[in-house]
């Protein structure tokens, strides 16, 4: 399998502070890879380095076979980017925003018109094509950003916190769009601090904390590594957690306890693993 994105020993220093610390990871073509971590972990900085928006202080990054520092223009042709801050122009219409992007990417007029039609339909914004973007809801703006990022037919799509600030229903709708894109062969790297987002969408997950990759694998691999079952005991206003290799073993432990007051057993999740590794919560 060809690597879509490859980072090797990547560091980023801002004002003397190491915000990305020796990050190495490979994203395979066709994967949805999720970078999960709390605020300030270095997720956006990683996306910005991989998408040529800021240079790594050290290390190499290759995207779709091109080196980001030596071949940034080639990289930009291969990627679509949706950043956190809404970068669409509110005073232009939906169509004009798409048109502008198409022109910037030097798409031929016929190709541009066709692409805009196709992608607006895909994200269900065709009927809003003549509306100014400032009249759209947050979810619609995000869908427009995705349509725009796809107009020049990128191989890899980068989504920085794609559903932050959206209501659960809108979030789910975006998840479906992202999943369908991936089924069409687009490789996706997304960042998020929503555990459910990676659980729902991602083939593999990297957990980032204070600039360091502290765990990586499929959800199942991570759960197997740290324990699939959790026994929780309430002590005052906090819970003590104990990992077990399987849920059955966690249940057996509970059964053995003479006093089961304040105890419960459940399958482990990513938040548990993050807390186990860092001693802190994701939020
Ligand atoms: P995340 O996306 O995981 O929330 P960021 O990559 O945005 O994390 O930030 C990681 C760290 O880098 C933070 O401490 C942030 O303050 C710092 N940082 C990000 N961008 C800049 C910048 N342009 N200048 C200085 N520090 C920055």
mmCIF file of C-alpha atoms and ligand atoms in Angstrom:
data_model
loop_
_atom_site.group_PDB
_atom_site.id
_atom_site.type_symbol
_atom_site.label_atom_id
_atom_site.label_comp_id
_atom_site.label_asym_id
_atom_site.label_seq_id
_atom_site.Cartn_x
_atom_site.Cartn_y
_atom_site.Cartn_z
ATOM 1 C CA UNK A 1 0.000 0.000 0.000
ATOM 2 C CA UNK A 2 1.338 3.437 -0.997
ATOM 3 C CA UNK A 3 1.815 6.045 1.742
ATOM 4 C CA UNK A 4 -0.409 9.091 1.261
ATOM 5 C CA UNK A 5 1.290 11.074 4.013
ATOM 6 C CA UNK A 6 4.576 10.327 5.720
ATOM 7 C CA UNK A 7 6.096 12.313 8.583
ATOM 8 C CA UNK A 8 9.561 11.451 9.834
ATOM 9 C CA UNK A 9 10.952 12.912 13.041
ATOM 10 C CA UNK A 10 9.029 16.153 12.578
ATOM 11 C CA UNK A 11 9.571 18.967 15.083
ATOM 12 C CA UNK A 12 8.033 22.422 15.262
ATOM 13 C CA UNK A 13 9.333 25.158 17.509
ATOM 14 C CA UNK A 14 7.329 28.342 18.150
ATOM 15 C CA UNK A 15 9.093 31.060 20.127
ATOM 16 C CA UNK A 16 11.526 28.607 21.657
ATOM 17 C CA UNK A 17 8.779 26.140 22.623
ATOM 18 C CA UNK A 18 8.618 22.685 21.092
ATOM 19 C CA UNK A 19 4.949 22.301 20.065
ATOM 20 C CA UNK A 20 5.421 19.227 17.850
ATOM 21 C CA UNK A 21 7.992 16.855 19.248
ATOM 22 C CA UNK A 22 9.585 14.177 17.051
ATOM 23 C CA UNK A 23 6.410 13.135 15.260
ATOM 24 C CA UNK A 24 6.675 10.165 12.909
ATOM 25 C CA UNK A 25 3.640 8.602 11.279
ATOM 26 C CA UNK A 26 2.508 7.156 7.982
ATOM 27 C CA UNK A 27 -0.990 7.393 6.583
ATOM 28 C CA UNK A 28 -1.829 4.784 3.991
ATOM 29 C CA UNK A 29 -3.668 5.649 0.780
ATOM 30 C CA UNK A 30 -7.384 5.110 1.306
ATOM 31 C CA UNK A 31 -7.326 5.479 5.083
ATOM 32 C CA UNK A 32 -9.224 7.795 7.388
ATOM 33 C CA UNK A 33 -6.678 8.685 10.036
ATOM 34 C CA UNK A 34 -7.675 10.655 13.115
ATOM 35 C CA UNK A 35 -5.307 12.775 15.186
ATOM 36 C CA UNK A 36 -6.923 13.016 18.588
ATOM 37 C CA UNK A 37 -5.745 15.235 21.395
ATOM 38 C CA UNK A 38 -6.718 18.016 23.784
ATOM 39 C CA UNK A 39 -6.462 21.706 22.924
ATOM 40 C CA UNK A 40 -2.869 22.800 22.448
ATOM 41 C CA UNK A 41 -1.618 19.263 21.668
ATOM 42 C CA UNK A 42 -0.203 20.348 18.297
ATOM 43 C CA UNK A 43 -2.890 18.980 15.965
ATOM 44 C CA UNK A 44 -3.462 22.169 13.940
ATOM 45 C CA UNK A 45 0.255 22.842 13.754
ATOM 46 C CA UNK A 46 0.731 19.340 12.319
ATOM 47 C CA UNK A 47 -1.983 19.940 9.705
ATOM 48 C CA UNK A 48 -0.437 23.313 8.857
ATOM 49 C CA UNK A 49 2.989 21.748 8.318
ATOM 50 C CA UNK A 50 1.635 18.882 6.218
ATOM 51 C CA UNK A 51 -0.391 21.261 4.050
ATOM 52 C CA UNK A 52 2.594 23.582 3.385
ATOM 53 C CA UNK A 53 1.179 26.481 5.450
ATOM 54 C CA UNK A 54 4.055 26.484 7.907
ATOM 55 C CA UNK A 55 7.491 24.884 7.721
ATOM 56 C CA UNK A 56 8.643 22.141 10.030
ATOM 57 C CA UNK A 57 11.637 23.186 12.149
ATOM 58 C CA UNK A 58 13.123 19.725 11.603
ATOM 59 C CA UNK A 59 12.206 16.443 9.923
ATOM 60 C CA UNK A 60 10.693 15.416 6.595
ATOM 61 C CA UNK A 61 7.119 15.369 5.382
ATOM 62 C CA UNK A 62 6.083 13.684 2.140
ATOM 63 C CA UNK A 63 2.530 13.980 0.800
ATOM 64 C CA UNK A 64 1.352 11.970 -2.220
ATOM 65 C CA UNK A 65 4.986 11.335 -3.082
ATOM 66 C CA UNK A 66 6.082 15.008 -2.891
ATOM 67 C CA UNK A 67 8.296 16.621 -0.272
ATOM 68 C CA UNK A 68 6.421 19.535 1.331
ATOM 69 C CA UNK A 69 9.450 21.774 1.728
ATOM 70 C CA UNK A 70 10.971 21.137 -1.711
ATOM 71 C CA UNK A 71 7.802 20.623 -3.810
ATOM 72 C CA UNK A 72 5.075 22.664 -2.109
ATOM 73 C CA UNK A 73 3.190 23.487 -5.326
ATOM 74 C CA UNK A 74 2.924 19.831 -6.310
ATOM 75 C CA UNK A 75 1.745 19.009 -2.786
ATOM 76 C CA UNK A 76 -0.942 21.715 -2.972
ATOM 77 C CA UNK A 77 -2.284 20.237 -6.201
ATOM 78 C CA UNK A 78 -2.770 16.877 -4.519
ATOM 79 C CA UNK A 79 -4.495 18.026 -1.352
ATOM 80 C CA UNK A 80 -7.737 19.597 -0.180
ATOM 81 C CA UNK A 81 -7.718 21.529 3.081
ATOM 82 C CA UNK A 82 -10.511 22.514 5.455
ATOM 83 C CA UNK A 83 -9.175 24.552 8.335
ATOM 84 C CA UNK A 84 -10.894 25.423 11.603
ATOM 85 C CA UNK A 85 -11.522 29.087 10.958
ATOM 86 C CA UNK A 86 -14.170 29.399 8.246
ATOM 87 C CA UNK A 87 -12.198 30.677 5.293
ATOM 88 C CA UNK A 88 -15.085 31.146 2.876
ATOM 89 C CA UNK A 89 -15.974 34.725 1.906
ATOM 90 C CA UNK A 90 -19.299 35.702 3.486
ATOM 91 C CA UNK A 91 -20.019 38.496 1.004
ATOM 92 C CA UNK A 92 -19.713 36.241 -2.016
ATOM 93 C CA UNK A 93 -22.359 33.713 -3.012
ATOM 94 C CA UNK A 94 -21.880 29.982 -2.642
ATOM 95 C CA UNK A 95 -21.220 29.676 -6.373
ATOM 96 C CA UNK A 96 -18.776 32.612 -6.410
ATOM 97 C CA UNK A 97 -16.748 31.071 -3.597
ATOM 98 C CA UNK A 98 -16.456 27.859 -5.589
ATOM 99 C CA UNK A 99 -15.665 29.788 -8.777
ATOM 100 C CA UNK A 100 -12.873 31.725 -7.070
ATOM 101 C CA UNK A 101 -11.255 28.543 -5.806
ATOM 102 C CA UNK A 102 -11.536 26.911 -9.226
ATOM 103 C CA UNK A 103 -9.849 29.905 -10.859
ATOM 104 C CA UNK A 104 -7.071 29.895 -8.283
ATOM 105 C CA UNK A 105 -6.416 26.290 -9.184
ATOM 106 C CA UNK A 106 -6.486 27.157 -12.904
ATOM 107 C CA UNK A 107 -9.322 24.785 -13.721
ATOM 108 C CA UNK A 108 -10.639 25.161 -17.263
ATOM 109 C CA UNK A 109 -14.068 26.881 -17.453
ATOM 110 C CA UNK A 110 -15.975 23.752 -18.515
ATOM 111 C CA UNK A 111 -14.209 21.607 -15.930
ATOM 112 C CA UNK A 112 -14.865 24.288 -13.301
ATOM 113 C CA UNK A 113 -18.603 24.575 -14.022
ATOM 114 C CA UNK A 114 -19.014 20.818 -14.032
ATOM 115 C CA UNK A 115 -17.016 20.388 -10.830
ATOM 116 C CA UNK A 116 -18.937 23.098 -9.001
ATOM 117 C CA UNK A 117 -22.279 21.529 -10.014
ATOM 118 C CA UNK A 118 -21.115 18.082 -8.927
ATOM 119 C CA UNK A 119 -19.699 19.043 -5.547
ATOM 120 C CA UNK A 120 -22.501 21.431 -4.573
ATOM 121 C CA UNK A 121 -24.919 18.627 -5.310
ATOM 122 C CA UNK A 122 -22.785 16.234 -3.305
ATOM 123 C CA UNK A 123 -22.913 18.386 -0.180
ATOM 124 C CA UNK A 124 -26.570 19.297 -0.845
ATOM 125 C CA UNK A 125 -26.051 23.006 -1.385
ATOM 126 C CA UNK A 126 -27.199 23.280 -5.012
ATOM 127 C CA UNK A 127 -30.359 25.155 -4.057
ATOM 128 C CA UNK A 128 -28.312 27.736 -2.112
ATOM 129 C CA UNK A 129 -25.909 28.467 -4.974
ATOM 130 C CA UNK A 130 -27.025 32.103 -5.391
ATOM 131 C CA UNK A 131 -27.157 32.915 -1.668
ATOM 132 C CA UNK A 132 -24.470 34.893 0.052
ATOM 133 C CA UNK A 133 -22.387 32.686 2.316
ATOM 134 C CA UNK A 134 -23.066 34.852 5.359
ATOM 135 C CA UNK A 135 -26.716 33.729 5.218
ATOM 136 C CA UNK A 136 -25.761 30.025 5.598
ATOM 137 C CA UNK A 137 -25.773 28.045 8.849
ATOM 138 C CA UNK A 138 -22.501 26.849 10.402
ATOM 139 C CA UNK A 139 -23.044 23.323 9.072
ATOM 140 C CA UNK A 140 -23.736 24.606 5.549
ATOM 141 C CA UNK A 141 -20.566 26.725 5.612
ATOM 142 C CA UNK A 142 -18.578 23.672 6.636
ATOM 143 C CA UNK A 143 -20.156 21.667 3.787
ATOM 144 C CA UNK A 144 -19.257 24.455 1.374
ATOM 145 C CA UNK A 145 -15.657 24.397 2.618
ATOM 146 C CA UNK A 146 -15.533 20.664 1.957
ATOM 147 C CA UNK A 147 -17.041 21.042 -1.542
ATOM 148 C CA UNK A 148 -14.522 23.768 -2.296
ATOM 149 C CA UNK A 149 -11.598 21.708 -1.024
ATOM 150 C CA UNK A 150 -12.614 18.899 -3.412
ATOM 151 C CA UNK A 151 -13.041 20.983 -6.560
ATOM 152 C CA UNK A 152 -9.540 20.362 -7.898
ATOM 153 C CA UNK A 153 -9.879 16.600 -7.257
ATOM 154 C CA UNK A 154 -7.325 16.116 -4.499
ATOM 155 C CA UNK A 155 -6.083 12.685 -3.445
ATOM 156 C CA UNK A 156 -5.813 13.587 0.211
ATOM 157 C CA UNK A 157 -8.233 15.684 2.249
ATOM 158 C CA UNK A 158 -7.179 17.385 5.493
ATOM 159 C CA UNK A 159 -9.895 18.356 7.931
ATOM 160 C CA UNK A 160 -8.932 20.344 11.026
ATOM 161 C CA UNK A 161 -11.650 19.866 13.664
ATOM 162 C CA UNK A 162 -14.321 19.488 10.957
ATOM 163 C CA UNK A 163 -17.317 19.396 13.282
ATOM 164 C CA UNK A 164 -16.291 21.687 16.126
ATOM 165 C CA UNK A 165 -19.185 23.859 17.277
ATOM 166 C CA UNK A 166 -21.823 21.975 15.286
ATOM 167 C CA UNK A 167 -24.941 20.369 16.751
ATOM 168 C CA UNK A 168 -25.051 16.548 16.941
ATOM 169 C CA UNK A 169 -27.365 16.147 13.946
ATOM 170 C CA UNK A 170 -25.239 18.377 11.696
ATOM 171 C CA UNK A 171 -22.134 16.614 12.944
ATOM 172 C CA UNK A 172 -23.556 13.238 11.979
ATOM 173 C CA UNK A 173 -24.444 14.521 8.515
ATOM 174 C CA UNK A 174 -20.856 15.678 8.003
ATOM 175 C CA UNK A 175 -19.589 12.319 9.204
ATOM 176 C CA UNK A 176 -21.670 10.636 6.495
ATOM 177 C CA UNK A 177 -20.244 12.974 3.845
ATOM 178 C CA UNK A 178 -16.680 12.267 5.046
ATOM 179 C CA UNK A 179 -17.296 8.532 5.061
ATOM 180 C CA UNK A 180 -18.738 8.553 1.521
ATOM 181 C CA UNK A 181 -15.737 10.548 0.247
ATOM 182 C CA UNK A 182 -13.422 7.972 1.720
ATOM 183 C CA UNK A 183 -15.406 5.162 0.074
ATOM 184 C CA UNK A 184 -14.711 6.937 -3.230
ATOM 185 C CA UNK A 185 -10.982 6.548 -2.583
ATOM 186 C CA UNK A 186 -9.996 9.846 -0.948
ATOM 187 C CA UNK A 187 -7.492 9.539 1.887
ATOM 188 C CA UNK A 188 -8.490 11.629 4.888
ATOM 189 C CA UNK A 189 -6.525 13.036 7.802
ATOM 190 C CA UNK A 190 -8.680 14.731 10.381
ATOM 191 C CA UNK A 191 -7.988 16.250 13.744
ATOM 192 C CA UNK A 192 -10.495 16.305 16.539
ATOM 193 C CA UNK A 193 -10.889 16.371 20.269
ATOM 194 C CA UNK A 194 -14.178 14.459 19.990
ATOM 195 C CA UNK A 195 -13.632 10.869 20.886
ATOM 196 C CA UNK A 196 -16.900 9.768 19.205
ATOM 197 C CA UNK A 197 -15.721 11.325 15.962
ATOM 198 C CA UNK A 198 -12.661 9.103 15.736
ATOM 199 C CA UNK A 199 -14.596 6.105 17.003
ATOM 200 C CA UNK A 200 -17.198 6.592 14.268
ATOM 201 C CA UNK A 201 -14.953 7.572 11.365
ATOM 202 C CA UNK A 202 -11.341 6.561 11.684
ATOM 203 C CA UNK A 203 -9.552 3.414 10.534
ATOM 204 C CA UNK A 204 -6.567 4.353 12.681
ATOM 205 C CA UNK A 205 -5.962 6.853 15.418
ATOM 206 C CA UNK A 206 -2.964 8.760 16.671
ATOM 207 C CA UNK A 207 -3.218 10.283 20.125
ATOM 208 C CA UNK A 208 -1.257 13.505 20.445
ATOM 209 C CA UNK A 209 -0.423 15.108 23.768
ATOM 210 C CA UNK A 210 1.856 18.090 24.301
ATOM 211 C CA UNK A 211 3.300 17.657 20.821
ATOM 212 C CA UNK A 212 4.091 13.969 21.243
ATOM 213 C CA UNK A 213 2.414 10.966 19.675
ATOM 214 C CA UNK A 214 1.635 8.881 22.733
ATOM 215 C CA UNK A 215 -0.364 6.072 21.084
ATOM 216 C CA UNK A 216 -1.265 4.902 17.595
ATOM 217 C CA UNK A 217 -3.297 2.074 16.093
ATOM 218 C CA UNK A 218 -6.837 0.999 15.337
ATOM 219 C CA UNK A 219 -9.370 1.492 18.106
ATOM 220 C CA UNK A 220 -9.380 -2.267 18.650
ATOM 221 C CA UNK A 221 -5.592 -2.420 18.850
ATOM 222 C CA UNK A 222 -5.496 0.421 21.368
ATOM 223 C CA UNK A 223 -8.217 -1.200 23.454
ATOM 224 C CA UNK A 224 -6.473 -4.573 23.338
ATOM 225 C CA UNK A 225 -3.180 -2.986 24.317
ATOM 226 C CA UNK A 226 -4.578 -1.149 27.324
ATOM 227 C CA UNK A 227 -7.478 -3.425 28.286
ATOM 228 C CA UNK A 228 -10.952 -3.898 26.839
ATOM 229 C CA UNK A 229 -12.777 -3.900 30.152
ATOM 230 C CA UNK A 230 -12.934 -1.267 32.872
ATOM 231 C CA UNK A 231 -14.071 -1.623 36.469
ATOM 232 C CA UNK A 232 -15.003 1.742 37.962
ATOM 233 C CA UNK A 233 -15.375 2.472 41.639
ATOM 234 C CA UNK A 234 -16.875 5.693 42.910
ATOM 235 C CA UNK A 235 -14.864 7.262 45.722
ATOM 236 C CA UNK A 236 -16.527 10.449 46.889
ATOM 237 C CA UNK A 237 -16.886 12.688 43.834
ATOM 238 C CA UNK A 238 -14.354 10.869 41.682
ATOM 239 C CA UNK A 239 -14.034 7.485 39.998
ATOM 240 C CA UNK A 240 -11.156 5.052 40.230
ATOM 241 C CA UNK A 241 -10.547 3.082 37.033
ATOM 242 C CA UNK A 242 -8.999 -0.315 36.662
ATOM 243 C CA UNK A 243 -8.274 -1.882 33.264
ATOM 244 C CA UNK A 244 -8.787 -5.583 32.524
ATOM 245 C CA UNK A 245 -7.753 -7.451 29.352
ATOM 246 C CA UNK A 246 -11.399 -8.335 28.625
ATOM 247 C CA UNK A 247 -14.842 -7.215 29.743
ATOM 248 C CA UNK A 248 -15.440 -10.744 31.103
ATOM 249 C CA UNK A 249 -12.411 -10.414 33.417
ATOM 250 C CA UNK A 250 -13.639 -7.011 34.617
ATOM 251 C CA UNK A 251 -17.026 -8.599 35.354
ATOM 252 C CA UNK A 252 -15.372 -11.516 37.166
ATOM 253 C CA UNK A 253 -13.471 -9.014 39.319
ATOM 254 C CA UNK A 254 -16.731 -7.236 40.171
ATOM 255 C CA UNK A 255 -18.388 -10.553 41.037
ATOM 256 C CA UNK A 256 -15.572 -11.303 43.483
ATOM 257 C CA UNK A 257 -16.030 -8.080 45.406
ATOM 258 C CA UNK A 258 -17.876 -8.559 48.712
ATOM 259 C CA UNK A 259 -19.114 -4.949 48.598
ATOM 260 C CA UNK A 260 -20.144 -3.803 45.103
ATOM 261 C CA UNK A 261 -21.458 -0.421 46.230
ATOM 262 C CA UNK A 262 -20.454 2.342 43.797
ATOM 263 C CA UNK A 263 -18.907 -0.122 41.351
ATOM 264 C CA UNK A 264 -19.631 -0.681 37.687
ATOM 265 C CA UNK A 265 -18.065 -2.414 34.703
ATOM 266 C CA UNK A 266 -18.051 -1.278 31.061
ATOM 267 C CA UNK A 267 -16.033 -1.583 27.834
ATOM 268 C CA UNK A 268 -13.053 0.788 27.688
ATOM 269 C CA UNK A 269 -12.975 3.729 25.272
ATOM 270 C CA UNK A 270 -10.428 6.207 23.924
ATOM 271 C CA UNK A 271 -11.015 8.702 26.705
ATOM 272 C CA UNK A 272 -10.097 6.009 29.260
ATOM 273 C CA UNK A 273 -6.918 5.253 27.336
ATOM 274 C CA UNK A 274 -6.028 8.942 27.141
ATOM 275 C CA UNK A 275 -6.581 9.373 30.894
ATOM 276 C CA UNK A 276 -4.541 6.233 31.565
ATOM 277 C CA UNK A 277 -1.639 7.548 29.479
ATOM 278 C CA UNK A 278 -1.658 11.166 30.614
ATOM 279 C CA UNK A 279 -3.563 11.346 33.884
ATOM 280 C CA UNK A 280 -5.783 14.044 32.337
ATOM 281 C CA UNK A 281 -9.068 14.276 30.434
ATOM 282 C CA UNK A 282 -9.275 15.099 26.723
ATOM 283 C CA UNK A 283 -11.210 18.350 27.213
HETATM 284 P P1 LIG B 1 -4.248 21.988 18.805
HETATM 285 O O1 LIG B 1 -4.645 22.119 17.357
HETATM 286 O O2 LIG B 1 -3.968 20.572 19.191
HETATM 287 O O3 LIG B 1 -5.225 22.637 19.727
HETATM 288 P P2 LIG B 1 -2.124 23.823 18.115
HETATM 289 O O4 LIG B 1 -1.322 23.143 17.076
HETATM 290 O O5 LIG B 1 -3.102 24.868 17.663
HETATM 291 O O6 LIG B 1 -2.855 22.729 19.012
HETATM 292 O O7 LIG B 1 -1.149 24.508 19.158
HETATM 293 C C1 LIG B 1 -0.068 23.825 19.751
HETATM 294 C C2 LIG B 1 0.759 24.820 20.553
HETATM 295 O O8 LIG B 1 1.412 25.712 19.650
HETATM 296 C C3 LIG B 1 -0.068 25.692 21.470
HETATM 297 O O9 LIG B 1 0.634 25.862 22.668
HETATM 298 C C4 LIG B 1 -0.187 26.997 20.708
HETATM 299 O O10 LIG B 1 -0.315 28.073 21.599
HETATM 300 C C5 LIG B 1 1.128 27.051 19.953
HETATM 301 N N1 LIG B 1 1.008 27.776 18.677
HETATM 302 C C6 LIG B 1 0.212 27.434 17.634
HETATM 303 N N2 LIG B 1 0.364 28.304 16.605
HETATM 304 C C7 LIG B 1 1.292 29.220 17.008
HETATM 305 C C8 LIG B 1 1.890 30.385 16.398
HETATM 306 N N3 LIG B 1 1.561 30.752 15.150
HETATM 307 N N4 LIG B 1 2.792 31.075 17.126
HETATM 308 C C9 LIG B 1 3.139 30.681 18.363
HETATM 309 N N5 LIG B 1 2.624 29.605 19.005
HETATM 310 C C10 LIG B 1 1.702 28.879 18.340
#
